[in-house]
């Protein structure tokens, strides 16, 4: 079995966040140096900080909250699709990828370079509505992207969120896919179990699937 790859962004004060969101912050309020205590921290944060998972309740009044999302949506076979061009993810990108039935789809885009900038960049790459509908039509359990929204910044009606969440496709945003080559994986993505919340930061890890079919091919190279 191959090693797990952590595709989670580290939560840290000053990290890039969605404009207007409560910033992530951690304060330590007990110090181990004081006799009789340990180190104890508290955090304040938007639930949309860093790598986070979104439930239907984010945009659907009667939608499921994050505690109600079925774990199979977030854990199981996944594919990393590479879209290195500086543009939104199109239906052609999905059609030409080797997406298998039942796979969760992780979109590795040129967004990864935006995390090196000091500020949020509103010209990030998102998913087109047509591509979102393709994901719905193909019963994709969950879709992940490597910046802070599946909708483009100018799309104030959030059509991609509505298309995905309205059809039970769970959204993972803020992934770090820089260390993941395109291909097939097993994924575990777990949000915190926050009652009534529309989203939660999560820990997302993947590991390569070594299929019987691919072994001889690799040996030949
Ligand atoms: Zn979102």
GROMACS .gro file of C-alpha atoms and ligand atoms in nm:
model
  222
    1UNK     CA    1   0.000   0.000   0.000
    2UNK     CA    2   0.125   0.346  -0.081
    3UNK     CA    3   0.157   0.626   0.172
    4UNK     CA    4  -0.118   0.867   0.260
    5UNK     CA    5  -0.085   1.213   0.105
    6UNK     CA    6  -0.221   1.498   0.315
    7UNK     CA    7  -0.410   1.737   0.084
    8UNK     CA    8  -0.526   1.956   0.373
    9UNK     CA    9  -0.411   2.316   0.417
   10UNK     CA   10  -0.265   2.395   0.756
   11UNK     CA   11  -0.494   2.623   0.957
   12UNK     CA   12  -0.288   2.917   1.075
   13UNK     CA   13  -0.339   3.281   1.166
   14UNK     CA   14  -0.300   3.509   0.864
   15UNK     CA   15  -0.383   3.241   0.606
   16UNK     CA   16  -0.574   3.339   0.292
   17UNK     CA   17  -0.948   3.347   0.361
   18UNK     CA   18  -1.272   3.438   0.188
   19UNK     CA   19  -1.319   3.817   0.201
   20UNK     CA   20  -1.529   3.914   0.504
   21UNK     CA   21  -1.508   3.575   0.677
   22UNK     CA   22  -1.402   3.559   1.040
   23UNK     CA   23  -1.030   3.483   1.022
   24UNK     CA   24  -0.889   3.165   1.170
   25UNK     CA   25  -0.707   3.235   1.495
   26UNK     CA   26  -0.567   3.018   1.772
   27UNK     CA   27  -0.482   3.145   2.116
   28UNK     CA   28  -0.313   2.951   2.387
   29UNK     CA   29  -0.463   3.044   2.720
   30UNK     CA   30  -0.294   2.794   2.950
   31UNK     CA   31   0.081   2.734   2.954
   32UNK     CA   32   0.259   2.417   3.053
   33UNK     CA   33   0.520   2.627   3.230
   34UNK     CA   34   0.261   2.714   3.497
   35UNK     CA   35   0.261   2.433   3.757
   36UNK     CA   36  -0.050   2.217   3.748
   37UNK     CA   37  -0.152   2.307   3.393
   38UNK     CA   38  -0.089   2.189   3.040
   39UNK     CA   39  -0.094   2.376   2.712
   40UNK     CA   40  -0.455   2.457   2.621
   41UNK     CA   41  -0.568   2.654   2.317
   42UNK     CA   42  -0.890   2.799   2.187
   43UNK     CA   43  -0.977   2.882   1.828
   44UNK     CA   44  -1.205   3.126   1.657
   45UNK     CA   45  -1.279   3.070   1.290
   46UNK     CA   46  -1.526   3.075   1.007
   47UNK     CA   47  -1.621   2.716   0.930
   48UNK     CA   48  -1.510   2.796   0.573
   49UNK     CA   49  -1.144   2.838   0.667
   50UNK     CA   50  -0.872   2.651   0.481
   51UNK     CA   51  -0.968   2.304   0.360
   52UNK     CA   52  -1.338   2.275   0.441
   53UNK     CA   53  -1.636   2.060   0.355
   54UNK     CA   54  -1.979   2.199   0.268
   55UNK     CA   55  -2.316   2.036   0.328
   56UNK     CA   56  -2.638   2.112   0.134
   57UNK     CA   57  -2.752   2.343   0.418
   58UNK     CA   58  -2.493   2.596   0.293
   59UNK     CA   59  -2.732   2.702   0.016
   60UNK     CA   60  -3.052   2.501   0.074
   61UNK     CA   61  -3.289   2.613   0.348
   62UNK     CA   62  -3.398   2.259   0.434
   63UNK     CA   63  -3.070   2.095   0.336
   64UNK     CA   64  -2.867   1.848   0.541
   65UNK     CA   65  -2.616   1.992   0.784
   66UNK     CA   66  -2.258   1.872   0.805
   67UNK     CA   67  -2.339   1.606   1.068
   68UNK     CA   68  -2.596   1.453   0.833
   69UNK     CA   69  -2.369   1.410   0.531
   70UNK     CA   70  -2.319   1.038   0.465
   71UNK     CA   71  -1.958   0.940   0.521
   72UNK     CA   72  -1.949   0.734   0.199
   73UNK     CA   73  -1.980   1.061   0.005
   74UNK     CA   74  -1.645   1.168   0.145
   75UNK     CA   75  -1.459   0.840   0.185
   76UNK     CA   76  -1.382   0.604  -0.103
   77UNK     CA   77  -1.239   0.601  -0.456
   78UNK     CA   78  -1.131   0.942  -0.591
   79UNK     CA   79  -0.957   1.081  -0.896
   80UNK     CA   80  -0.722   1.379  -0.916
   81UNK     CA   81  -0.783   1.559  -1.247
   82UNK     CA   82  -0.511   1.800  -1.360
   83UNK     CA   83  -0.625   2.123  -1.531
   84UNK     CA   84  -0.303   2.326  -1.556
   85UNK     CA   85  -0.443   2.588  -1.795
   86UNK     CA   86  -0.533   2.924  -1.641
   87UNK     CA   87  -0.912   2.899  -1.676
   88UNK     CA   88  -1.225   2.758  -1.518
   89UNK     CA   89  -1.289   2.383  -1.517
   90UNK     CA   90  -1.494   2.295  -1.826
   91UNK     CA   91  -1.713   2.004  -1.924
   92UNK     CA   92  -1.440   1.900  -2.174
   93UNK     CA   93  -1.189   1.870  -1.889
   94UNK     CA   94  -1.420   1.620  -1.719
   95UNK     CA   95  -1.508   1.431  -2.037
   96UNK     CA   96  -1.143   1.378  -2.124
   97UNK     CA   97  -1.048   1.268  -1.772
   98UNK     CA   98  -1.057   0.899  -1.683
   99UNK     CA   99  -1.336   0.942  -1.425
  100UNK     CA  100  -1.472   0.604  -1.316
  101UNK     CA  101  -1.823   0.536  -1.189
  102UNK     CA  102  -1.846   0.622  -0.820
  103UNK     CA  103  -1.524   0.826  -0.798
  104UNK     CA  104  -1.503   1.149  -0.603
  105UNK     CA  105  -1.348   1.416  -0.827
  106UNK     CA  106  -1.061   1.637  -0.708
  107UNK     CA  107  -0.975   1.927  -0.940
  108UNK     CA  108  -0.610   2.030  -0.943
  109UNK     CA  109  -0.595   2.369  -1.112
  110UNK     CA  110  -0.363   2.667  -1.155
  111UNK     CA  111  -0.520   2.792  -0.829
  112UNK     CA  112  -0.240   2.625  -0.636
  113UNK     CA  113  -0.007   2.915  -0.721
  114UNK     CA  114  -0.253   3.169  -0.576
  115UNK     CA  115  -0.178   3.041  -0.225
  116UNK     CA  116   0.174   3.188  -0.258
  117UNK     CA  117   0.021   3.537  -0.284
  118UNK     CA  118  -0.020   3.741   0.035
  119UNK     CA  119  -0.387   3.822  -0.029
  120UNK     CA  120  -0.705   3.653  -0.152
  121UNK     CA  121  -0.719   3.662  -0.534
  122UNK     CA  122  -1.069   3.705  -0.675
  123UNK     CA  123  -0.951   3.587  -1.018
  124UNK     CA  124  -0.922   3.226  -0.902
  125UNK     CA  125  -1.043   2.941  -1.124
  126UNK     CA  126  -1.382   2.786  -1.053
  127UNK     CA  127  -1.615   2.527  -1.209
  128UNK     CA  128  -1.850   2.616  -1.495
  129UNK     CA  129  -2.221   2.546  -1.444
  130UNK     CA  130  -2.210   2.299  -1.735
  131UNK     CA  131  -1.925   2.109  -1.572
  132UNK     CA  132  -2.115   2.106  -1.241
  133UNK     CA  133  -2.417   1.954  -1.417
  134UNK     CA  134  -2.190   1.691  -1.576
  135UNK     CA  135  -2.074   1.594  -1.224
  136UNK     CA  136  -2.438   1.574  -1.110
  137UNK     CA  137  -2.538   1.366  -1.414
  138UNK     CA  138  -2.254   1.124  -1.345
  139UNK     CA  139  -2.355   1.078  -0.979
  140UNK     CA  140  -2.023   1.202  -0.843
  141UNK     CA  141  -2.050   1.179  -0.461
  142UNK     CA  142  -1.822   1.475  -0.389
  143UNK     CA  143  -1.612   1.729  -0.573
  144UNK     CA  144  -1.304   1.911  -0.445
  145UNK     CA  145  -1.116   2.216  -0.571
  146UNK     CA  146  -0.797   2.394  -0.468
  147UNK     CA  147  -0.926   2.743  -0.392
  148UNK     CA  148  -1.199   2.882  -0.173
  149UNK     CA  149  -1.506   2.845  -0.396
  150UNK     CA  150  -1.647   2.624  -0.671
  151UNK     CA  151  -1.825   2.934  -0.806
  152UNK     CA  152  -1.636   3.218  -0.965
  153UNK     CA  153  -1.616   3.535  -0.756
  154UNK     CA  154  -1.843   3.730  -0.991
  155UNK     CA  155  -2.121   3.469  -0.967
  156UNK     CA  156  -2.317   3.616  -0.677
  157UNK     CA  157  -2.607   3.373  -0.732
  158UNK     CA  158  -2.376   3.076  -0.664
  159UNK     CA  159  -2.518   2.857  -0.945
  160UNK     CA  160  -2.245   2.592  -0.908
  161UNK     CA  161  -2.306   2.556  -0.533
  162UNK     CA  162  -2.679   2.526  -0.600
  163UNK     CA  163  -2.632   2.270  -0.879
  164UNK     CA  164  -2.398   2.053  -0.671
  165UNK     CA  165  -2.549   2.081  -0.322
  166UNK     CA  166  -2.904   2.078  -0.460
  167UNK     CA  167  -2.829   1.736  -0.609
  168UNK     CA  168  -2.646   1.590  -0.311
  169UNK     CA  169  -2.290   1.643  -0.439
  170UNK     CA  170  -2.078   1.738  -0.137
  171UNK     CA  171  -1.823   2.017  -0.189
  172UNK     CA  172  -1.466   2.031  -0.060
  173UNK     CA  173  -1.288   2.364  -0.101
  174UNK     CA  174  -0.941   2.494  -0.019
  175UNK     CA  175  -0.754   2.171  -0.097
  176UNK     CA  176  -0.378   2.153  -0.138
  177UNK     CA  177  -0.327   1.926  -0.438
  178UNK     CA  178   0.029   2.042  -0.512
  179UNK     CA  179   0.169   1.709  -0.390
  180UNK     CA  180  -0.083   1.488  -0.573
  181UNK     CA  181  -0.019   1.366  -0.927
  182UNK     CA  182  -0.321   1.305  -1.149
  183UNK     CA  183  -0.469   0.957  -1.118
  184UNK     CA  184  -0.679   0.726  -0.907
  185UNK     CA  185  -0.676   0.728  -0.529
  186UNK     CA  186  -0.861   0.629  -0.219
  187UNK     CA  187  -0.979   0.934  -0.020
  188UNK     CA  188  -1.075   0.996   0.340
  189UNK     CA  189  -1.229   1.339   0.407
  190UNK     CA  190  -1.376   1.401   0.751
  191UNK     CA  191  -1.546   1.721   0.866
  192UNK     CA  192  -1.583   1.803   1.235
  193UNK     CA  193  -1.923   1.694   1.367
  194UNK     CA  194  -2.062   2.040   1.439
  195UNK     CA  195  -2.437   2.028   1.512
  196UNK     CA  196  -2.642   2.245   1.276
  197UNK     CA  197  -2.342   2.368   1.079
  198UNK     CA  198  -2.351   2.412   0.702
  199UNK     CA  199  -1.979   2.341   0.675
  200UNK     CA  200  -1.669   2.248   0.870
  201UNK     CA  201  -1.295   2.248   0.831
  202UNK     CA  202  -1.186   1.895   0.750
  203UNK     CA  203  -0.883   1.671   0.723
  204UNK     CA  204  -0.851   1.524   0.376
  205UNK     CA  205  -0.605   1.250   0.283
  206UNK     CA  206  -0.560   1.034  -0.024
  207UNK     CA  207  -0.348   0.738  -0.121
  208UNK     CA  208  -0.268   0.583  -0.454
  209UNK     CA  209  -0.459   0.281  -0.568
  210UNK     CA  210  -0.225   0.025  -0.718
  211UNK     CA  211  -0.453  -0.162  -0.953
  212UNK     CA  212  -0.363  -0.506  -1.089
  213UNK     CA  213  -0.402  -0.368  -1.441
  214UNK     CA  214  -0.149  -0.087  -1.401
  215UNK     CA  215   0.130  -0.300  -1.255
  216UNK     CA  216   0.267  -0.463  -1.575
  217UNK     CA  217   0.256  -0.129  -1.758
  218UNK     CA  218   0.467   0.038  -1.492
  219UNK     CA  219   0.723  -0.243  -1.499
  220UNK     CA  220   0.772  -0.203  -1.874
  221UNK     CA  221   0.871   0.163  -1.845
  222LIG    ZN1  222  -1.836   2.692  -0.113
   0.00000   0.00000   0.00000
